[in-house]
Structure formats: structure tokens, C-alpha cells
Amino acid sequence: MELKVTIEERVLHFKQPAGTSRGVYMERRSWLVGVSDGGTVRHSGGRWGRGECAPLPDLSCDARADYGEVLRRFCDNLERTGRIDYEGMRDFPSMLFGLETALLNYQNGDCLFDTAFSRGEVGIPINGLVWMGNYDEMLQRMEEKLEKGFRCVKLKIGAIDFEQELDLVKRIRDRFSRREVELRLDANGAFKPDEALYKLELLSQYAVHSIEQPIRQGQWGYMAELCRESPLPIALDEELIGMNDREHKAQLLNIIKPAYIVLKPSLHGGMAGCREWIETARQHDVGSWITSALESNIGLNAIAQFCSAVYGDDITMPQGLGTGQLFTDNIPMPLEIRGDKLYRCADEK
């Protein structure tokens, strides 16, 4: 039977402003794609699947004014051929991720992958995310994550005075040893190349696990030097955006030599592209973990299931999958945070 692919544009609203060093998000725009064999409503009698295409403005390589029109063309191709044009969609990662999700949902049902997490048998450890804000706001958010029992806390830095951010890091270490709480930092490219090493040296006093993207992407020489000289392990995030060719991925890792890469399917090539990144990283002795990129629960559910598929049923490294409670009008999905783990309830109806 021929496939029918529909698109629904949706705007979600944050419970509180989501601040990064690049700006503050108040709402999130997504395109929900539905794949069916004729039914237009889920459980109407036909097979049905849905996915989320959610580019981030000023960050995604495929964020563009004609996003909906381009997505429609890829959907039309899927209707005609019954297959995703992976090569043709390499430079459109958020669109690819949405179509991958919808087609897997259509083919496999609610368990996109046959894993213990997808079946609701195990949880995935996640980090507690502390968004940027003023000092008092960040301190309160940090305290809330620690009180909830998170053993890994990720602190976004780069938007307020560095000395205040350093004090926040110190407060964590004054209360918890590195064995009790793993501390990750994400600078979102906020540091200038000529000050980055000095700041990393100050932060290294507090047993930080790693820091993501200390300087802006595209400065391979500076970033390679930082990775060689830094007392903190460096993880690449934004640096990976737009690197959609396998050879370019290998070249980037070979030149910069980071300790880790942080993968977001909506930004880094969909599921197919992230698999390439993970395989290439392993060849270069580079670690990795997966995070969401402010998707709704539809995208988060798919990312979490994908995470369990690529890393196995016994994940010990905390992943960045704690974004499901960000929106006032999120889309219901069978996801639940218990302690510091994300679980999927397998009895969705």
C-alpha cells in the first residue's frame, strides 16, 4: 500500500525562558510528520507513525525560511518511493530525523527499537540540566537538581560574570565530591580563544568531568590547541553541525582530537548521521553521548530509544535526555523521570 505523509506545524511554549550564550528561547517551533497507509488519525484502523522535525534558529544547518516547503518535497519523495533519501537529506538533519522517526514508528509501532529501555524494563541515566540565568536563578536551579538526587549535573555557562559561574561550580564541589556528583559544563562557544585556556585552568580546580564547546565552532586550529593544552576534557557539540560527510567527520576528529563528542540527531545528521559519528569517534578513541535539542516529547522519545539502540541495554554514562518537562503544552508520551533516570512506560495505548 502506498504511504501518505502529512505535516502539522506546532509551536510549543517554554515554562521558563531557556537561556544559552546565544540567546533566550521563549517558544519552540516544530513540524510534526505523520506516515500512514491511509488513516489520518492514530489507531483509526490503519498503520500510523509520527516524527518531529525541529530545527533551532541560528544554529541548525537546515533552519531556513522555506523549511516547510523543503520538508514537503522530502515527504513527497517518501510517498512516491516508500524510502527515505538518506544521501539527498544529509544536509537536512532535523528533517531527516523526523522522517526516520515517523517511518520507524509506522513500521515497528511504539517500540522503535527492540531494546530493554523501549520495552520499559530499564531506565537511562541522565544529567540534570541547569539553564543559564542570573546568579540567584542558576543557584536555585542547581539546588533543585541536587535535591532531586541527580548524580550528574550539567551547568550552562557563559552568559553571566565568569567569577559568579566559578562560584557556582565551587558550591557544588563544597557539598559533593566528584564521586558523589559528576559535573559537566557547557559554554556554547562563549569563551574567546585568547582567554579560554585560563578559564579552563580555573575551572579544573573543581574536578569537572568535561566542558562542551568552550569556543565558537569553525576555529579548528584554536580548538585543537585547546584540546592539547586543556586540563579539562573537551567535548565538541556545535562544532559538529554541518559536518555531514563521513570523510569530513573523520578529518575533524583527526585534527581537533577532542575527548568527547555530544550528539543531537536533529543537529548532527539524524539517526543515520549520529551512527556514523559514533562509529568514526570510536575509530579515533573519542567518547560520545547523546542529548536532545529542545524537541517535544515526540522527538525526545525517539532520541532516548535510539540512544538505547546504539549504546546497549546497560548504559552507565549519563545522557542529556532530561528536557521533557520544559514546555507548558508538550505532547504526551510515555516518558517518566524517576530519580536520575529516564524511563519509558511500555503500556502506551
C-alpha positions in Angstrom: 0.0 0.0 0.0 1.2 3.5 -0.8 2.3 5.7 2.0 0.6 9.0 2.9 2.8 11.6 4.7 1.2 14.6 6.4 2.8 17.7 8.1 1.4 19.6 11.0 3.2 22.8 12.2 3.2 23.2 16.0 4.5 25.9 18.4 5.4 24.9 21.9 5.9 27.4 24.8 8.7 27.1 27.5 7.6 27.1 31.1 10.6 29.4 31.7 13.0 31.1 29.3 15.6 28.7 28.0 18.8 30.7 28.1 22.0 29.9 26.3 25.0 32.1 25.5 23.5 32.5 22.0 20.2 33.9 23.3 17.0 33.0 25.1 14.2 30.8 23.7 10.6 31.6 24.7 8.9 29.2 22.3 9.8 26.2 20.1 8.6 25.7 16.5 8.3 22.1 15.2 6.9 20.3 12.2 5.2 17.0 13.1 5.2 14.5 10.2 2.8 11.6 10.1 3.3 8.5 8.0 0.3 6.2 7.3 -1.2 3.7 4.9 -4.3 5.9 4.5 -5.5 6.5 8.1 -5.2 10.1 9.2 -5.7 9.6 12.9 -3.7 7.3 15.1 -5.5 4.0 15.8 -8.1 4.7 13.1 -7.6 1.2 11.8 -4.5 1.7 9.6 -0.8 1.7 10.4 0.4 5.1 11.5 3.6 6.7 12.7 4.8 10.2 13.6 8.1 12.1 14.0 9.3 15.6 14.8 11.3 18.0 12.6 12.5 20.7 14.9 15.3 23.0 13.7 16.9 25.5 16.1 17.0 29.1 14.6 20.6 30.4 14.1 22.0 27.0 14.9 20.7 24.2 12.7 22.3 23.9 9.3 18.8 23.3 7.8 17.0 26.2 9.5 15.6 28.2 6.7 12.7 30.5 5.7 11.3 27.9 3.3 11.6 25.0 5.8 8.1 23.8 5.3 8.3 23.7 1.5 11.6 21.8 1.5 10.2 19.3 4.0 7.2 18.8 1.9 9.4 17.8 -1.1 11.1 15.2 1.0 7.8 13.9 2.2 6.5 13.7 -1.3 9.6 11.6 -2.2 8.9 9.3 0.6 5.3 8.9 -0.6 6.5 8.1 -4.1 9.3 5.7 -3.3 8.4 4.3 0.2 12.0 5.0 1.2 14.0 7.9 2.8 16.5 9.6 0.5 19.4 9.4 3.1 22.0 10.8 0.7 19.8 13.6 -0.5 18.9 14.5 3.1 22.4 14.6 4.6 22.4 18.4 4.8 18.9 18.5 6.3 19.4 16.7 9.7 16.3 17.8 11.5 14.0 16.8 8.6 15.8 13.5 8.3 15.4 12.8 12.0 11.7 13.5 11.8 11.1 11.2 8.8 13.3 8.5 10.3 11.2 8.6 13.5 7.9 8.5 11.7 8.9 5.6 9.4 10.2 3.6 12.3 7.0 4.3 14.3 5.0 3.2 11.3 7.0 0.0 10.7 7.6 -1.1 14.3 4.9 0.5 16.5 5.7 2.3 19.7 8.9 0.3 20.3 11.0 2.0 17.6 13.9 -0.4 18.5 13.8 -3.8 20.3 15.7 -2.7 23.5 15.1 -3.1 27.2 14.5 0.6 27.5 11.9 0.7 24.7 10.1 -2.2 26.4 10.1 -0.3 29.7 12.4 -2.7 31.5 15.3 -0.4 32.3 16.0 3.4 32.6 18.7 5.5 31.0 20.8 7.6 33.4 20.5 11.3 32.6 22.1 14.6 33.7 20.2 17.3 35.5 20.4 20.4 33.3 20.8 23.9 34.8 19.9 26.6 32.4 21.6 30.0 32.2 20.1 32.9 34.2 21.3 35.3 36.7 23.3 34.1 39.7 20.4 33.5 42.0 18.3 31.8 39.4 21.1 29.4 38.5 21.9 28.7 42.1 18.2 27.8 42.8 18.0 25.6 39.7 21.3 23.8 40.7 20.0 23.2 44.2 16.7 21.7 42.8 18.6 19.3 40.7 20.8 18.2 43.5 17.9 17.8 45.9 16.1 15.5 43.3 19.1 13.2 43.5 20.8 13.8 40.2 24.3 12.4 40.3 25.4 14.2 37.2 24.7 17.9 36.8 25.2 19.9 33.6 25.7 23.7 34.1 25.3 26.0 31.1 27.8 28.9 31.5 28.9 31.9 29.5 26.0 34.3 30.0 26.8 35.9 33.4 30.1 37.1 35.0 32.6 34.3 34.9 33.6 34.8 38.6 30.0 34.1 39.6 29.9 31.0 37.4 33.1 29.8 39.0 31.5 30.3 42.4 28.5 28.1 41.4 30.9 25.4 40.4 32.7 25.8 43.7 29.5 25.5 45.6 28.8 22.1 44.1 32.2 20.8 45.0 32.0 22.2 48.5 28.9 20.0 49.1 29.6 17.0 46.9 32.8 15.2 45.9 33.5 14.1 42.3 32.5 10.5 43.4 29.1 11.8 44.5 28.2 14.2 41.7 29.7 14.3 38.2 29.8 17.9 37.0 29.6 18.8 33.3 29.8 22.3 31.8 28.5 23.7 28.5 29.9 27.0 27.3 28.1 27.0 24.0 31.1 28.7 22.4 31.1 31.7 24.9 34.8 31.9 25.6 37.2 33.9 23.5 40.2 31.9 22.2 42.7 34.1 24.0 41.0 33.6 27.4 39.7 30.1 27.1 42.7 28.2 28.4 43.0 30.4 31.5 39.3 29.9 32.3 39.6 26.2 31.8 42.5 26.1 34.2 40.5 27.9 36.9 37.5 25.5 36.4 39.8 22.5 36.6 40.2 23.1 40.3 36.8 21.6 40.9 37.0 18.1 39.3 34.9 18.9 36.3 34.1 15.9 34.0 34.2 17.9 30.8 33.3 21.1 29.1 31.3 21.4 25.9 32.3 23.8 23.1 34.4 26.3 25.0 35.0 28.5 21.9 32.8 29.0 18.9 32.9 26.4 16.2 34.9 26.8 13.0 38.2 27.7 14.7 39.8 24.3 14.3 43.4 25.5 15.0 42.4 27.1 18.3 40.2 24.2 19.3 42.9 21.7 18.5 45.3 23.6 20.6 42.8 23.8 23.5 42.3 20.1 23.3 46.0 19.5 23.6 46.6 22.0 26.4 43.4 22.0 28.4 43.4 20.4 31.9 39.7 19.6 31.3 38.4 17.1 28.8 36.7 19.0 25.9 33.6 17.8 24.2 32.5 19.1 20.8 28.9 20.0 20.1 28.2 22.9 17.8 31.5 22.1 16.0 29.8 19.0 14.5 26.9 20.9 12.9 27.1 20.9 9.1 29.8 18.1 9.1 27.5 15.7 7.3 30.0 13.8 5.1 31.8 10.8 6.7 35.2 11.9 5.4 34.7 15.3 6.9 33.8 13.8 10.2 37.0 11.8 10.3 39.0 14.8 9.3 37.6 17.0 12.0 38.2 14.4 14.8 41.7 13.7 13.5 42.7 17.4 13.5 41.0 18.5 16.7 41.2 15.3 18.8 38.5 16.1 21.4 37.9 13.8 24.4 34.2 13.5 23.6 31.5 14.5 21.1 28.0 15.3 22.1 25.4 14.1 19.6 21.9 15.6 18.8 20.1 13.8 16.0 18.2 16.9 15.0 21.5 18.8 14.5 24.1 16.1 13.6 22.6 14.1 10.8 19.6 12.3 12.1 19.9 8.8 13.5 21.9 7.7 10.4 24.3 10.5 10.8 24.8 10.0 14.5 25.6 6.3 13.9 28.3 7.5 11.5 29.6 9.9 14.2 29.7 7.2 16.8 31.5 4.7 14.6 34.0 7.3 13.5 34.6 8.5 17.0 35.3 5.0 18.2 37.9 4.6 15.5 39.6 7.8 16.8 39.3 6.8 20.5 36.8 9.6 21.1 33.9 9.1 23.6 30.4 10.2 23.0 27.0 10.7 24.5 23.6 11.7 23.1 21.3 14.6 24.1 18.0 16.1 22.9 17.9 19.5 21.3 14.7 21.0 22.9 12.4 18.8 20.9 8.9 17.9 22.2 8.3 14.6 23.8 7.9 13.0 20.3 11.5 13.8 19.5 12.7 13.0 23.0 11.1 9.6 22.9 12.8 8.8 19.7 16.2 10.0 20.8 16.0 8.0 24.0 15.1 4.9 22.2 17.8 5.5 19.6 20.3 6.0 22.5 19.4 2.6 23.9 19.8 1.0 20.5 23.3 2.4 19.8 24.8 2.1 23.4 23.0 -1.1 24.5 20.8 -2.0 27.5 23.4 -1.2 30.2 24.1 2.5 29.8 26.2 3.9 32.6 27.3 7.3 31.2 24.6 9.9 31.9 22.9 11.1 28.7 21.3 14.5 28.0 17.6 13.4 27.9 16.0 15.4 30.7 14.2 18.0 28.6 10.7 16.5 28.6 9.3 18.9 31.2 10.3 22.1 29.6 7.0 23.1 27.9 3.6 24.1 29.1 1.9 22.4 26.2 4.2 19.4 25.5 2.8 16.4 23.6 2.0 13.5 25.9 4.3 10.5 25.6 5.0 7.6 28.0 8.2 9.0 29.4 8.9 9.5 33.1 11.9 10.6 35.2 12.5 8.6 38.3 15.4 9.7 40.4 18.2 10.4 37.9 16.9 8.0 35.2 14.5 8.4 32.3 12.1 5.5 31.8 9.6 4.6 29.1 6.3 3.1 30.1 5.7 0.3 27.7 2.0 0.1 28.2 1.1 3.1 25.9 -2.4 2.7 24.5 
